[in-house]
């Protein structure tokens, strides 16, 4: 260990390091992490050695918890062979093995894998593929994406263009982003059939109006994540599929958050198959940044028929062997356990624990899906107060907008879940 004190680390951090969505000049507090194992983070500095239960899985990614022996071993083994080589003109076993697994565990028609270096980049690649596919089919005028309000697809420019234009974090970019076509977001999970039908009619109408310029549809299937933690009915997925088919649009499911079991389905795409699937976040069990775009053969053929004939994209760290090796190990680990029961166990305990919060003043809604629990307030959360109260209760949470929510690592124990629920309650009352 270096001799640098916690105070010195935090003070350099405060002066020099940007944090996500955080002011450089008026930063909100950050906590120093000195260790992480299982479903717990160890905090340093003022919290000197205190362990907190992690409710965030490091933004949906650490599904197996921290310092998992199997993932550590996969990483070390690959580092002992080689850590990286370019993917242009070269290939390697970690990439092939991961590709094989992704083709195996995703629905049958999805069989062509593009490895990207982050979720946002995979969305860029998917959108580029959609445009190239339409060009390959002789429809260069099809340049816009249809999506729904309330979505989140990443922070790069094309990804921002399909993210919610009002509630999203990107409203200031209006005018600089490629103009996309937005329809209302689906009604919430449990909506009545006539409400779903009315939404579908509106979506159809928007698609009809714009069909001559539409290239594809992109949505987060079943659960909108960072756009508002909004689960919606399964039957809406079929509506996206039908509209895509009616108008010759490429259907993209962004499962960067929902993939790898989080909603109770290994992939939501197992319910309704898209033409392009983006996965990321939990792909490497939260160890390293990696995402994948998986397409049908028809999409690959369409792209090949476009002017350039190739996907014009190739990140320096494409197919990084360390990331691929740990991703394969993470997938093997997930499939080797009874992940469905685990996700249900977590979901049941979260909903039983959170339901009583519904009657608290300031609480607008409580909702759960899979291993995700959400408390929506009737006001913007005071993030500093809510985070502080959660840590006091022994829990790490990162609320946003009007939402206090959790999607813990699947390895979380029942006792830790009870602590987590208490922490959410404390955050709700403080925030
Ligand atoms: C997090 C997220 C992204 C962006 O992924 P990054 O790895 O942060 O670039 C895109 N889409 C969805 C649905 C996400 O949850």
Coordinates of N, CA, C and O in Angstrom, one line a residue, residues 5 13 19 50 62 99 101 114 174-175 199 216 266 269 303-304 338 431:
X5 N -2.3 9.2 2.4 CA -3.5 9.0 3.4 C -4.8 9.2 2.6 O -4.8 9.8 1.5
X13 N -8.4 14.2 -5.4 CA -9.6 13.8 -6.2 C -10.5 15.0 -6.4 O -10.9 15.4 -7.5
X19 N -16.0 13.5 -11.8 CA -16.9 12.4 -11.6 C -18.1 12.5 -12.4 O -18.4 13.5 -12.9
X50 N -15.2 0.9 7.4 CA -16.6 0.5 7.4 C -17.1 -0.2 6.2 O -16.8 0.2 5.1
X62 N -21.9 -5.5 -11.6 CA -21.2 -6.5 -10.8 C -22.2 -7.6 -10.3 O -22.4 -7.7 -9.1
X99 N -17.5 -15.0 -28.1 CA -18.4 -15.0 -29.3 C -19.3 -16.2 -29.3 O -20.5 -16.2 -29.5
X101 N -20.1 -18.2 -26.8 CA -21.1 -18.1 -25.7 C -22.2 -17.2 -26.1 O -23.4 -17.5 -25.8
X114 N -20.3 -8.2 -32.8 CA -19.3 -7.1 -32.9 C -19.0 -6.7 -31.4 O -19.8 -6.4 -30.7
X174 N -30.1 19.6 -27.6 CA -31.1 19.7 -28.6 C -30.6 20.7 -29.7 O -30.2 21.7 -29.4
X175 N -30.8 20.2 -31.0 CA -30.3 21.1 -32.1 C -29.0 20.6 -32.6 O -28.6 20.8 -33.8
X199 N -51.8 3.0 -26.5 CA -50.4 3.4 -26.7 C -49.9 2.8 -28.0 O -49.2 3.5 -28.8
X216 N -34.9 2.5 -38.3 CA -35.0 1.5 -37.3 C -35.7 1.9 -36.0 O -36.1 3.1 -35.9
X266 N -33.1 -14.3 -18.9 CA -31.7 -14.1 -19.2 C -31.5 -12.9 -20.1 O -30.6 -12.0 -19.8
X269 N -34.9 -10.3 -24.9 CA -34.9 -10.8 -26.3 C -35.4 -12.2 -26.4 O -35.7 -12.7 -27.5
X303 N -25.7 -5.0 -44.5 CA -24.6 -4.1 -44.4 C -23.5 -4.4 -45.4 O -23.0 -3.5 -46.0
X304 N -23.3 -5.7 -45.7 CA -22.4 -6.1 -46.7 C -22.7 -5.6 -48.1 O -21.9 -5.4 -49.0
X338 N -28.4 -21.4 -10.2 CA -29.8 -21.3 -10.5 C -30.2 -19.8 -10.4 O -30.8 -19.4 -9.4
X431 N -34.2 11.9 1.9 CA -34.0 12.5 0.6 C -35.3 13.3 0.2 O -35.4 13.8 -0.9

